[in-house]
Coordinates of C-alpha atoms in Angstrom, one line a residue:
Chain A
M1261 CA -1.0 15.2 -29.2
K1262 CA -4.7 14.7 -29.6
L1263 CA -4.1 11.6 -31.8
K1264 CA -1.8 10.1 -29.2
F1265 CA -4.4 10.7 -26.5
T1266 CA -7.1 9.1 -28.6
I1267 CA -5.0 6.1 -29.3
L1268 CA -4.2 5.7 -25.6
I1269 CA -7.9 6.1 -24.6
L1270 CA -8.9 3.4 -27.1
L1271 CA -6.2 1.1 -25.9
A1272 CA -7.1 1.5 -22.3
T1273 CA -10.8 1.0 -22.9
G1274 CA -10.0 -1.9 -25.2
S1275 CA -7.9 -3.6 -22.4
L1276 CA -10.7 -3.3 -20.0
L1277 CA -13.1 -4.9 -22.4
L1278 CA -10.8 -7.6 -23.8
F1279 CA -8.9 -8.9 -20.9
P1280 CA -11.9 -10.3 -19.0
M1281 CA -12.5 -12.6 -22.0
I1282 CA -9.0 -14.0 -21.9
G1283 CA -8.1 -17.0 -19.8
S1284 CA -8.2 -20.8 -19.5
T1285 CA -12.0 -21.0 -19.5
D1286 CA -13.9 -19.8 -22.6
V1287 CA -16.4 -17.6 -20.7
L1288 CA -18.8 -17.3 -23.7
N1289 CA -19.4 -21.0 -24.1
D1290 CA -18.9 -22.4 -20.6
P1291 CA -22.0 -23.0 -18.5
A1292 CA -20.2 -21.3 -15.5
G1293 CA -18.9 -18.6 -17.8
M1294 CA -21.0 -15.7 -16.6
E1295 CA -20.2 -16.6 -13.0
I1296 CA -16.5 -16.6 -13.8
L1297 CA -16.7 -13.4 -15.7
L1298 CA -18.6 -11.5 -13.0
K1299 CA -17.0 -12.8 -9.9
L1300 CA -13.4 -13.3 -11.0
R1301 CA -12.4 -11.9 -14.3
I1302 CA -14.0 -8.4 -14.3
P1303 CA -13.1 -7.7 -10.7
R1304 CA -9.6 -8.8 -11.4
V1305 CA -9.1 -6.7 -14.5
L1306 CA -10.6 -3.7 -12.7
T1307 CA -8.3 -4.2 -9.7
A1308 CA -5.3 -4.5 -11.9
F1309 CA -6.3 -1.3 -13.8
L1310 CA -6.9 0.7 -10.6
A1311 CA -3.6 -0.6 -9.0
G1312 CA -1.8 0.4 -12.2
I1313 CA -3.2 3.9 -12.1
A1314 CA -2.4 4.2 -8.4
L1315 CA 1.3 3.0 -8.6
A1316 CA 2.0 4.8 -11.9
T1317 CA 0.6 8.1 -10.6
S1318 CA 2.4 7.8 -7.3
G1319 CA 5.6 7.3 -9.2
M1320 CA 5.0 10.4 -11.2
I1321 CA 4.2 12.4 -8.0
F1322 CA 7.4 11.2 -6.3
Q1323 CA 9.5 12.0 -9.3
A1324 CA 8.2 15.6 -9.2
L1325 CA 8.6 15.8 -5.4
F1326 CA 12.1 14.6 -5.4
R1327 CA 13.0 16.1 -8.8
N1328 CA 14.4 12.7 -9.7
P1329 CA 13.1 10.4 -12.5
L1330 CA 14.3 7.3 -10.6
S1331 CA 12.1 7.9 -7.5
T1332 CA 9.2 5.4 -7.4
P1333 CA 7.1 4.0 -4.6
F1334 CA 9.2 0.8 -4.9
T1335 CA 12.7 2.3 -4.9
L1336 CA 12.0 4.8 -2.2
G1337 CA 10.8 2.1 0.2
V1338 CA 7.2 3.5 0.2
S1339 CA 5.8 0.2 -1.0
G1340 CA 7.8 -1.5 1.7
G1341 CA 6.3 0.8 4.3
A1342 CA 2.8 0.2 3.0
A1343 CA 3.5 -3.6 3.0
L1344 CA 4.6 -3.5 6.6
G1345 CA 1.5 -1.5 7.6
A1346 CA -0.8 -3.9 5.8
A1347 CA 1.1 -7.0 7.1
L1348 CA 0.7 -5.7 10.6
W1349 CA -3.0 -5.3 10.1
M1350 CA -3.3 -8.8 8.6
R1351 CA -1.6 -10.3 11.6
F1352 CA -3.0 -8.3 14.4
G1353 CA -5.9 -6.3 13.1
T1354 CA -9.6 -7.3 13.0
A1355 CA -10.6 -9.6 10.3
T1356 CA -14.2 -8.5 9.6
A1357 CA -14.8 -8.8 5.8
L1358 CA -15.5 -5.3 4.5
A1359 CA -14.2 -3.3 7.4
G1360 CA -11.1 -5.6 7.3
I1361 CA -10.3 -4.7 3.8
V1362 CA -10.6 -1.0 4.5
G1363 CA -8.5 -1.6 7.7
T1364 CA -5.7 -3.2 5.7
S1365 CA -5.6 -0.3 3.2
L1366 CA -5.6 2.3 5.9
A1367 CA -2.8 0.5 7.6
G1368 CA -1.0 0.4 4.2
F1369 CA -1.6 4.2 3.9
G1370 CA -0.1 4.8 7.3
G1371 CA 2.9 2.7 6.5
A1372 CA 3.4 4.5 3.2
L1373 CA 3.2 7.9 4.9
I1374 CA 5.8 6.9 7.5
A1375 CA 8.1 5.5 4.9
V1376 CA 8.0 8.6 2.7
T1377 CA 8.5 10.9 5.6
L1378 CA 11.5 8.8 6.7
V1379 CA 13.1 8.9 3.2
Y1380 CA 12.3 12.5 2.7
G1381 CA 13.9 13.4 6.1
L1382 CA 16.9 11.2 5.4
A1383 CA 17.5 12.8 2.0
R1384 CA 17.0 16.3 3.4
A1385 CA 19.5 15.6 6.2
K1386 CA 22.0 14.4 3.6
G1387 CA 21.6 17.6 1.7
G1388 CA 19.5 16.8 -1.3
F1389 CA 17.6 14.6 -3.7
A1390 CA 20.6 13.3 -5.7
T1391 CA 20.0 9.8 -7.1
D1392 CA 22.5 8.0 -4.9
T1393 CA 21.2 9.6 -1.8
L1394 CA 17.6 8.7 -2.6
L1395 CA 18.4 5.2 -3.6
L1396 CA 20.5 4.6 -0.5
A1397 CA 17.8 6.1 1.7
G1398 CA 15.2 3.9 -0.1
V1399 CA 17.3 0.8 0.3
A1400 CA 17.9 1.5 4.0
V1401 CA 14.2 2.0 4.6
N1402 CA 13.3 -1.1 2.5
F1403 CA 15.7 -3.3 4.4
F1404 CA 14.3 -2.2 7.7
F1405 CA 10.7 -2.7 6.7
S1406 CA 11.5 -6.1 5.0
S1407 CA 13.1 -7.4 8.2
L1408 CA 10.1 -6.3 10.2
I1409 CA 7.8 -8.1 7.8
L1410 CA 10.0 -11.2 8.1
L1411 CA 9.6 -10.9 11.9
I1412 CA 5.8 -10.8 11.5
Q1413 CA 6.0 -13.9 9.3
Y1414 CA 8.1 -15.7 11.8
F1415 CA 5.4 -15.3 14.4
S1416 CA 2.6 -16.3 12.1
D1417 CA 1.4 -19.9 11.4
A1418 CA 2.3 -21.7 8.2
G1419 CA -1.0 -20.8 6.4
E1420 CA -0.7 -17.1 7.2
T1421 CA 3.0 -17.0 6.2
F1422 CA 2.2 -18.6 2.9
R1423 CA -0.6 -16.1 2.2
M1424 CA 1.7 -13.3 3.1
I1425 CA 4.4 -14.5 0.8
R1426 CA 2.0 -14.8 -2.1
W1427 CA 0.6 -11.4 -1.4
L1428 CA 4.2 -9.9 -1.3
M1429 CA 4.8 -11.2 -4.8
G1430 CA 2.1 -8.9 -6.0
G1431 CA -1.0 -10.0 -7.8
F1432 CA -4.7 -9.5 -8.4
S1433 CA -6.5 -12.7 -7.5
V1434 CA -9.7 -11.1 -6.1
I1435 CA -13.2 -12.5 -5.7
G1436 CA -16.2 -10.1 -6.2
F1437 CA -16.3 -6.4 -6.4
S1438 CA -15.5 -5.4 -2.9
T1439 CA -11.7 -5.0 -3.6
P1440 CA -12.0 -2.9 -6.8
I1441 CA -14.7 -0.7 -5.1
N1442 CA -12.6 -0.2 -2.0
L1443 CA -9.5 0.5 -4.0
S1444 CA -11.3 2.9 -6.3
L1445 CA -12.2 5.1 -3.3
F1446 CA -8.6 5.6 -2.4
V1447 CA -7.5 6.0 -6.0
L1448 CA -10.1 8.6 -6.7
A1449 CA -9.3 10.6 -3.6
G1450 CA -5.6 10.5 -4.5
L1451 CA -6.2 11.4 -8.1
G1452 CA -8.5 14.3 -7.1
V1453 CA -5.8 15.9 -5.0
C1454 CA -3.3 15.4 -7.7
A1455 CA -5.5 16.8 -10.4
L1456 CA -5.6 20.2 -8.6
L1457 CA -1.8 20.3 -8.4
T1458 CA -0.5 19.7 -11.9
R1459 CA 0.9 23.2 -12.3
E1460 CA 2.5 23.0 -8.9
M1461 CA 4.2 19.8 -9.9
N1462 CA 5.6 21.5 -12.9
L1463 CA 7.0 24.2 -10.8
L1464 CA 8.5 21.7 -8.2
L1465 CA 10.5 20.3 -11.1
T1466 CA 12.3 23.6 -11.3
G1467 CA 13.3 23.6 -7.6
D1468 CA 11.7 24.7 -4.3
E1469 CA 13.1 28.2 -4.4
L1470 CA 11.9 29.0 -7.9
A1471 CA 8.5 27.4 -7.2
A1472 CA 8.1 29.6 -4.1
A1473 CA 9.1 32.7 -6.0
R1474 CA 6.5 31.9 -8.6
G1475 CA 3.9 31.9 -5.9
V1476 CA 3.5 28.2 -5.0
N1477 CA 2.9 27.4 -1.4
V1478 CA 5.6 24.8 -1.4
K1479 CA 5.1 23.3 2.0
R1480 CA 1.4 22.8 1.6
T1481 CA 1.8 21.4 -1.9
R1482 CA 4.4 18.9 -0.7
K1483 CA 2.2 17.7 2.1
L1484 CA -0.8 17.3 -0.2
L1485 CA 1.2 15.4 -2.8
F1486 CA 2.8 13.1 -0.1
F1487 CA -0.7 12.5 1.2
S1488 CA -2.1 11.8 -2.3
A1489 CA 0.8 9.4 -3.3
S1490 CA 0.7 7.6 0.0
L1491 CA -3.0 7.1 -0.2
M1492 CA -2.8 5.5 -3.6
T1493 CA 0.4 3.5 -2.9
G1494 CA -0.9 2.4 0.5
A1495 CA -4.2 1.1 -0.9
A1496 CA -2.7 -0.6 -4.0
V1497 CA 0.0 -2.4 -1.9
A1498 CA -2.6 -3.4 0.7
F1499 CA -4.9 -5.0 -1.8
C1500 CA -2.4 -6.3 -4.4
G1501 CA 1.0 -6.5 -2.7
P1502 CA 4.1 -4.4 -3.6
V1503 CA 4.0 -4.7 -7.4
G1504 CA 7.2 -3.1 -8.4
F1505 CA 8.6 -0.8 -11.2
V1506 CA 5.2 0.3 -12.6
G1507 CA 5.8 3.7 -11.1
L1508 CA 9.1 3.9 -12.9
M1509 CA 8.3 2.6 -16.3
V1510 CA 4.9 4.2 -16.9
P1511 CA 5.9 7.8 -16.2
H1512 CA 9.1 7.4 -18.0
I1513 CA 7.5 6.2 -21.2
C1514 CA 4.7 8.8 -21.0
R1515 CA 7.2 11.6 -20.6
K1516 CA 8.9 10.4 -23.9
L1517 CA 5.5 10.5 -25.6
F1518 CA 3.7 13.4 -24.0
G1519 CA 6.5 15.6 -22.5
A1520 CA 7.1 16.5 -18.9
D1521 CA 4.3 19.1 -18.5
H1522 CA 2.0 17.5 -15.8
R1523 CA -1.1 19.0 -17.4
R1524 CA -0.6 16.4 -20.2
L1525 CA 1.5 13.9 -18.4
F1526 CA -1.0 13.3 -15.6
P1527 CA -3.9 12.0 -17.8
A1528 CA -1.4 10.1 -19.9
V1529 CA 0.0 8.3 -16.8
I1530 CA -3.5 7.4 -15.6
L1531 CA -4.5 5.8 -18.9
F1532 CA -1.2 4.1 -19.6
G1533 CA -0.8 3.0 -15.9
G1534 CA -4.1 1.2 -16.0
L1535 CA -3.4 -0.3 -19.5
F1536 CA 0.1 -1.4 -18.6
M1537 CA -0.9 -3.2 -15.4
T1538 CA -3.9 -4.9 -17.1
V1539 CA -1.6 -6.2 -19.9
C1540 CA 1.0 -7.4 -17.4
D1541 CA -1.7 -9.2 -15.4
G1542 CA -3.1 -10.7 -18.7
L1543 CA 0.4 -12.0 -19.5
A1544 CA 0.8 -13.4 -16.0
R1545 CA -2.5 -15.3 -16.4
T1546 CA -1.8 -16.7 -19.8
L1547 CA 1.9 -17.1 -20.5
L1548 CA 2.2 -20.4 -18.5
A1549 CA -1.5 -21.3 -18.5
P1550 CA -3.1 -23.0 -16.7
I1551 CA -0.5 -21.8 -14.1
E1552 CA -1.2 -18.2 -13.1
M1553 CA 1.9 -16.2 -12.2
P1554 CA 1.7 -13.2 -9.9
A1555 CA 1.7 -10.0 -12.0
G1556 CA 4.4 -8.6 -9.8
L1557 CA 6.7 -11.1 -11.3
I1558 CA 6.1 -9.8 -14.8
T1559 CA 6.5 -6.2 -13.8
A1560 CA 9.7 -7.0 -11.9
L1561 CA 11.1 -9.0 -14.9
L1562 CA 10.4 -6.0 -17.2
G1563 CA 11.2 -3.3 -14.6
G1564 CA 14.5 -4.6 -13.2
P1565 CA 16.4 -4.4 -16.5
F1566 CA 14.6 -1.1 -17.3
F1567 CA 15.8 0.4 -14.0
I1568 CA 19.4 -0.7 -14.6
W1569 CA 19.3 0.7 -18.1
L1570 CA 18.1 4.1 -16.8
L1571 CA 20.8 4.1 -14.1
V1572 CA 23.6 3.3 -16.6
K1573 CA 22.3 5.8 -19.1
K1574 CA 22.2 8.5 -16.3
S1575 CA 25.8 8.0 -15.2
Chain B
M206 CA 11.3 58.9 -7.4
N207 CA 9.2 56.2 -5.7
S208 CA 10.9 53.2 -4.0
A209 CA 10.3 49.8 -5.5
I210 CA 11.9 48.1 -2.5
Q211 CA 12.2 49.4 1.1
I212 CA 14.2 47.5 3.7
K213 CA 14.3 48.8 7.2
E214 CA 16.2 47.2 10.1
L215 CA 16.0 43.7 8.6
A216 CA 17.3 41.1 11.0
L217 CA 17.1 37.4 10.9
K218 CA 18.4 34.5 12.9
L219 CA 18.6 31.0 11.5
G220 CA 19.2 28.1 14.0
G221 CA 20.2 30.6 16.7
V222 CA 22.9 32.2 14.5
S223 CA 22.4 35.9 13.5
I224 CA 22.6 36.0 9.7
L225 CA 21.3 39.4 8.9
K226 CA 22.0 42.3 11.4
G227 CA 19.9 45.4 10.8
I228 CA 20.0 45.9 7.1
S229 CA 18.4 49.1 5.7
F230 CA 18.3 50.4 2.2
S231 CA 15.8 51.2 -0.5
V232 CA 15.8 50.8 -4.2
A233 CA 14.2 53.3 -6.5
E234 CA 11.8 52.3 -9.3
G235 CA 13.7 51.5 -12.4
E236 CA 17.1 51.3 -10.6
Y237 CA 19.6 48.5 -11.4
I238 CA 21.5 47.4 -8.4
S239 CA 24.0 44.7 -7.7
I240 CA 24.5 43.2 -4.3
I241 CA 28.1 42.0 -3.7
G242 CA 30.0 40.6 -0.7
P243 CA 32.1 37.7 0.4
N244 CA 30.5 34.2 0.9
G245 CA 28.5 34.0 4.0
A246 CA 27.7 37.8 4.0
G247 CA 24.0 37.1 3.9
K248 CA 23.3 37.7 0.2
T249 CA 21.2 34.6 -0.4
T250 CA 19.4 35.0 2.9
L251 CA 18.5 38.6 2.0
M252 CA 17.2 37.3 -1.4
R253 CA 15.0 34.8 0.3
C254 CA 13.6 37.5 2.6
L255 CA 12.6 39.4 -0.5
L256 CA 10.9 36.3 -1.8
G257 CA 8.9 35.9 1.4
M258 CA 10.6 32.6 2.3
Y259 CA 11.5 33.7 5.9
V260 CA 9.8 35.3 8.8
Y261 CA 12.2 38.1 9.8
E262 CA 12.4 41.1 12.2
G263 CA 12.1 44.6 10.7
S264 CA 10.5 45.4 7.4
V265 CA 10.9 44.4 3.8
R266 CA 8.5 46.0 1.5
I267 CA 8.1 45.6 -2.3
D268 CA 5.7 48.1 -3.9
G269 CA 4.4 48.6 -0.4
T270 CA 3.7 44.9 0.3
E271 CA 5.4 43.4 3.4
C272 CA 7.1 40.3 2.0
S273 CA 6.8 37.9 5.0
Q274 CA 3.1 38.5 5.4
A275 CA 2.1 38.6 1.7
N276 CA 0.2 35.7 0.2
S277 CA 2.7 33.9 -2.0
R278 CA 0.7 34.4 -5.2
E279 CA 0.3 38.1 -4.6
L280 CA 4.0 38.5 -3.8
A281 CA 4.8 36.7 -7.0
K282 CA 3.0 39.4 -8.9
T283 CA 5.4 42.0 -7.5
I284 CA 8.8 40.2 -7.6
S285 CA 10.1 37.6 -10.0
Y286 CA 13.2 35.5 -9.5
V287 CA 15.9 34.1 -11.8
P288 CA 17.9 31.4 -9.9
Q289 CA 21.3 30.1 -10.9
T290 CA 20.3 27.6 -13.6
H291 CA 21.0 24.0 -13.2
D292 CA 20.4 20.9 -15.3
M293 CA 16.9 20.0 -15.9
E294 CA 16.5 16.2 -16.1
F295 CA 12.9 16.3 -17.2
P296 CA 11.9 17.0 -20.8
L297 CA 10.3 20.4 -20.5
T298 CA 10.0 22.6 -23.5
V299 CA 11.1 26.3 -23.5
R300 CA 7.5 27.4 -24.0
D301 CA 6.1 25.3 -21.2
F302 CA 8.9 26.6 -18.9
V303 CA 8.2 30.2 -19.7
M304 CA 4.4 29.6 -19.3
M305 CA 5.2 28.6 -15.7
G306 CA 6.0 32.3 -15.1
R307 CA 2.3 32.9 -15.4
Y308 CA 1.5 30.7 -12.4
P309 CA 0.4 33.5 -10.0
Y310 CA -2.3 34.6 -12.6
L311 CA -3.6 31.1 -13.4
S312 CA -6.5 29.3 -11.8
P313 CA -5.9 25.6 -10.9
L314 CA -8.0 24.0 -13.6
A315 CA -8.7 26.6 -16.3
P316 CA -6.3 26.6 -19.2
A317 CA -4.1 29.6 -19.9
Q318 CA -6.0 32.7 -21.1
K319 CA -5.2 35.0 -24.1
R320 CA -3.6 37.4 -21.7
D321 CA -1.2 34.7 -20.5
I322 CA -0.3 33.6 -24.0
E323 CA 0.4 37.1 -25.0
A324 CA 2.7 37.7 -22.0
V325 CA 4.6 34.5 -22.8
E326 CA 5.0 35.5 -26.5
K327 CA 6.2 38.9 -25.5
A328 CA 8.8 37.5 -23.1
L329 CA 10.1 35.1 -25.7
E330 CA 10.4 38.0 -28.2
V331 CA 12.2 40.4 -25.8
T332 CA 14.7 37.8 -24.8
G333 CA 15.2 36.5 -28.3
T334 CA 14.3 32.9 -27.3
G335 CA 11.2 32.5 -29.5
S336 CA 13.2 30.7 -32.2
F337 CA 13.7 27.7 -29.9
R338 CA 10.4 27.7 -28.1
D339 CA 9.7 24.1 -28.9
R340 CA 13.1 22.8 -27.9
L341 CA 13.7 21.0 -24.6
L342 CA 15.3 23.0 -21.9
R343 CA 18.0 20.4 -21.3
T344 CA 19.2 20.7 -24.9
L345 CA 20.1 24.4 -24.7
S346 CA 23.5 25.9 -24.1
G347 CA 24.2 27.7 -20.8
G348 CA 23.6 31.1 -22.3
E349 CA 20.4 30.2 -24.1
R350 CA 19.1 28.5 -20.9
Q351 CA 19.8 31.6 -18.8
K352 CA 17.8 33.7 -21.3
V353 CA 14.9 31.3 -21.1
Y354 CA 15.0 31.6 -17.3
I355 CA 14.9 35.4 -17.7
A356 CA 12.0 35.1 -20.1
A357 CA 10.0 33.1 -17.6
A358 CA 10.6 35.8 -15.0
L359 CA 9.6 38.4 -17.5
A360 CA 6.4 36.6 -18.3
Q361 CA 5.6 37.0 -14.6
E362 CA 5.2 40.7 -15.3
T363 CA 6.5 42.1 -12.0
P364 CA 7.9 45.5 -11.3
V365 CA 11.0 44.0 -9.6
M366 CA 13.2 41.2 -10.9
L367 CA 15.7 39.5 -8.6
L368 CA 18.6 37.5 -10.1
D369 CA 21.1 35.2 -8.4
E370 CA 24.4 35.3 -10.2
P371 CA 22.9 36.0 -13.7
A372 CA 26.1 35.5 -15.6
T373 CA 28.2 33.0 -13.6
F374 CA 29.4 30.0 -15.6
L375 CA 29.0 31.7 -18.9
D376 CA 31.8 32.6 -21.2
W377 CA 32.6 36.3 -21.9
K378 CA 30.4 36.6 -25.0
H379 CA 27.4 35.0 -23.4
Q380 CA 27.9 37.0 -20.1
A381 CA 27.8 40.2 -22.2
D382 CA 24.7 38.9 -24.0
V383 CA 22.8 38.2 -20.8
M384 CA 23.9 41.4 -19.1
Q385 CA 22.8 43.4 -22.2
L386 CA 19.5 41.7 -22.1
L387 CA 19.0 42.7 -18.5
K388 CA 20.0 46.2 -19.2
K389 CA 17.4 46.3 -22.0
I390 CA 14.7 44.9 -19.7
N391 CA 15.7 47.5 -17.1
R392 CA 15.7 50.4 -19.6
E393 CA 12.9 49.5 -22.0
C394 CA 10.5 47.5 -19.8
G395 CA 11.2 49.7 -16.8
A396 CA 11.8 46.8 -14.4
T397 CA 13.7 47.4 -11.2
I398 CA 16.6 44.9 -11.2
V399 CA 18.4 43.5 -8.2
A400 CA 21.2 41.1 -9.0
V401 CA 23.4 39.2 -6.6
N402 CA 26.7 39.2 -8.2
H403 CA 30.1 37.6 -7.5
D404 CA 31.6 39.1 -10.6
L405 CA 32.8 42.6 -9.6
N406 CA 33.6 43.6 -13.2
S407 CA 30.1 42.8 -14.3
A408 CA 28.6 44.5 -11.2
A409 CA 30.7 47.6 -11.9
H410 CA 29.9 47.7 -15.6
W411 CA 26.2 47.2 -15.6
S412 CA 24.6 48.5 -12.4
D413 CA 23.5 52.0 -11.3
R414 CA 24.4 51.2 -7.7
I415 CA 26.2 48.6 -5.7
I416 CA 25.4 47.5 -2.2
A417 CA 28.1 45.5 -0.5
L418 CA 27.2 43.2 2.4
K419 CA 29.6 41.9 5.0
E420 CA 28.8 39.8 8.0
G421 CA 25.0 40.4 7.6
A422 CA 25.2 44.2 7.4
V423 CA 25.5 46.8 4.7
L424 CA 29.1 47.8 4.5
L425 CA 29.1 50.0 1.4
D426 CA 26.3 51.5 -0.6
G427 CA 26.9 53.8 -3.6
P428 CA 27.7 54.1 -7.3
P429 CA 30.2 51.6 -8.8
A430 CA 32.8 54.3 -9.2
E431 CA 32.9 54.7 -5.4
I432 CA 32.7 51.1 -4.4
I433 CA 34.9 49.4 -6.9
Q434 CA 38.1 50.9 -5.6
P435 CA 41.0 49.2 -4.0
G436 CA 40.4 50.7 -0.6
P437 CA 36.7 49.8 -0.1
L438 CA 37.2 46.4 -1.8
K439 CA 40.1 45.5 0.5
E440 CA 37.8 46.3 3.5
L441 CA 35.1 44.2 2.0
F442 CA 37.0 41.1 1.0
E443 CA 40.0 41.5 3.3
T444 CA 42.4 40.8 0.5
T445 CA 44.4 42.9 -2.0
F446 CA 43.7 40.9 -5.2
I447 CA 42.5 44.0 -7.1
R448 CA 45.0 46.0 -9.1
K449 CA 44.0 49.6 -9.7
E450 CA 45.0 49.7 -13.3
T451 CA 42.6 46.9 -14.4
L452 CA 39.8 48.6 -12.7
A453 CA 40.4 52.1 -14.0
P454 CA 38.8 51.8 -17.5
I455 CA 35.6 50.2 -16.1
T456 CA 35.0 52.9 -13.5
K457 CA 35.8 55.6 -16.0
K458 CA 33.3 54.2 -18.5
N459 CA 30.7 54.0 -15.8
Q460 CA 31.3 57.6 -14.8
A461 CA 30.9 58.6 -18.4
E462 CA 27.5 57.0 -18.8

């Protein structure tokens, strides 16, 4: 276990150091190299790393809350809710630079919270957290939010619409450190709440009744975890778009390697989530260089088949 | 003898429907009781009241603590619960699962203490589950899994253990295994045991006393030999599916003990 963690820490740190160096410009020998490194590459890698942490940890939280390994921000429609919140802010909110960014992420957080409440309510009303119920509820919520986003796009001008479509593909083209700093505030707050509740998440896996009988305040724990996951998903989606399937693949792979006990799973998901997203973004930047693809495309290409495989294996 | 559980005039309405209607009984320390009754009699609701999950009228006290008002961690130090087991999709090991029984004693960030590890080891030993401590819960057979659930409740170190259908879905051999284990916990560890049971044979064979619920009230309360008789059972289940001759040996055996 210790060896596995050491390797993971080395890989995660390595990815943070290595990936800023990779790209179409050789930053060490180019006159504008330092500028590119500081203003583009490092902020981008940091943003990807943080978004990876946020989405992977949210996935892990949702899987414990719904006792279902197929629940993720993306499949539950929570990313969709966050995207709608953020899109509404982009279209109608104030556009002041720093405050604007925080505004978008707060709107994303609000959207995520509404979506997760809706899905939870729907699943509860249908009598449980079975995969088919959750997937259907998620699809329904997603459809609804997507059509509202389309409506917002319809009423936007061509430039705004194009920006929104690019953002919806999910990517990390950021300039300067304001995005990673803003994102880190949300991510740290979410992780902080989650860190205090790892034992509670273990018990939620065994069912609400048993968790309550062991002394967990189930209602309060659920609220705090919904809050934490929505905070992280909301901010990640607002800044980087609804990058899909990270919340599915990362916790799944980590459970295989580190087990389901959240006291070990949680740190593993943080490290691997950051690493995974940084690598995906690195691939997106270099596979078809000089064309840069959105990282969301890579995660979707990997995650789609992965999701189907899990679904088939399950049934 | 002191009472482990005291229930007085317990009443509860859920969604405007009266589920429990003035239930009163007490359970002595070290007693083994089974709660029986037809579906919808209020067995599950009564169980949830004991676990402090509902706000009810009347009084439910375990070791003197009022269940609906107790802090959930404090209550978990007086009563443990073994639910009907179900499939666990997540790869939890037996040891990790049993350690969860220590939750009420653990602080959020500190690791498990020596005391916790000892309690887990003892629970694994008593239940005979130590040999598969590192296996995943989902790879166990039904009987093994039920024992692991009991081990987790045992690690909780409570004076009262509450079980929901402890031997349902198990074959005869494993039913006997699990019931013998409960009897051992009852006799050797001194735990008071309350088991909700659909299986009348098992209730008759293993418990000191049976409480029969019907329509949210206590219909019958007494030793198995009195309750498991064609007359009372007919009144309870409103059907005559019991033949006297199949019951006779069980009740005799119980009387002899």
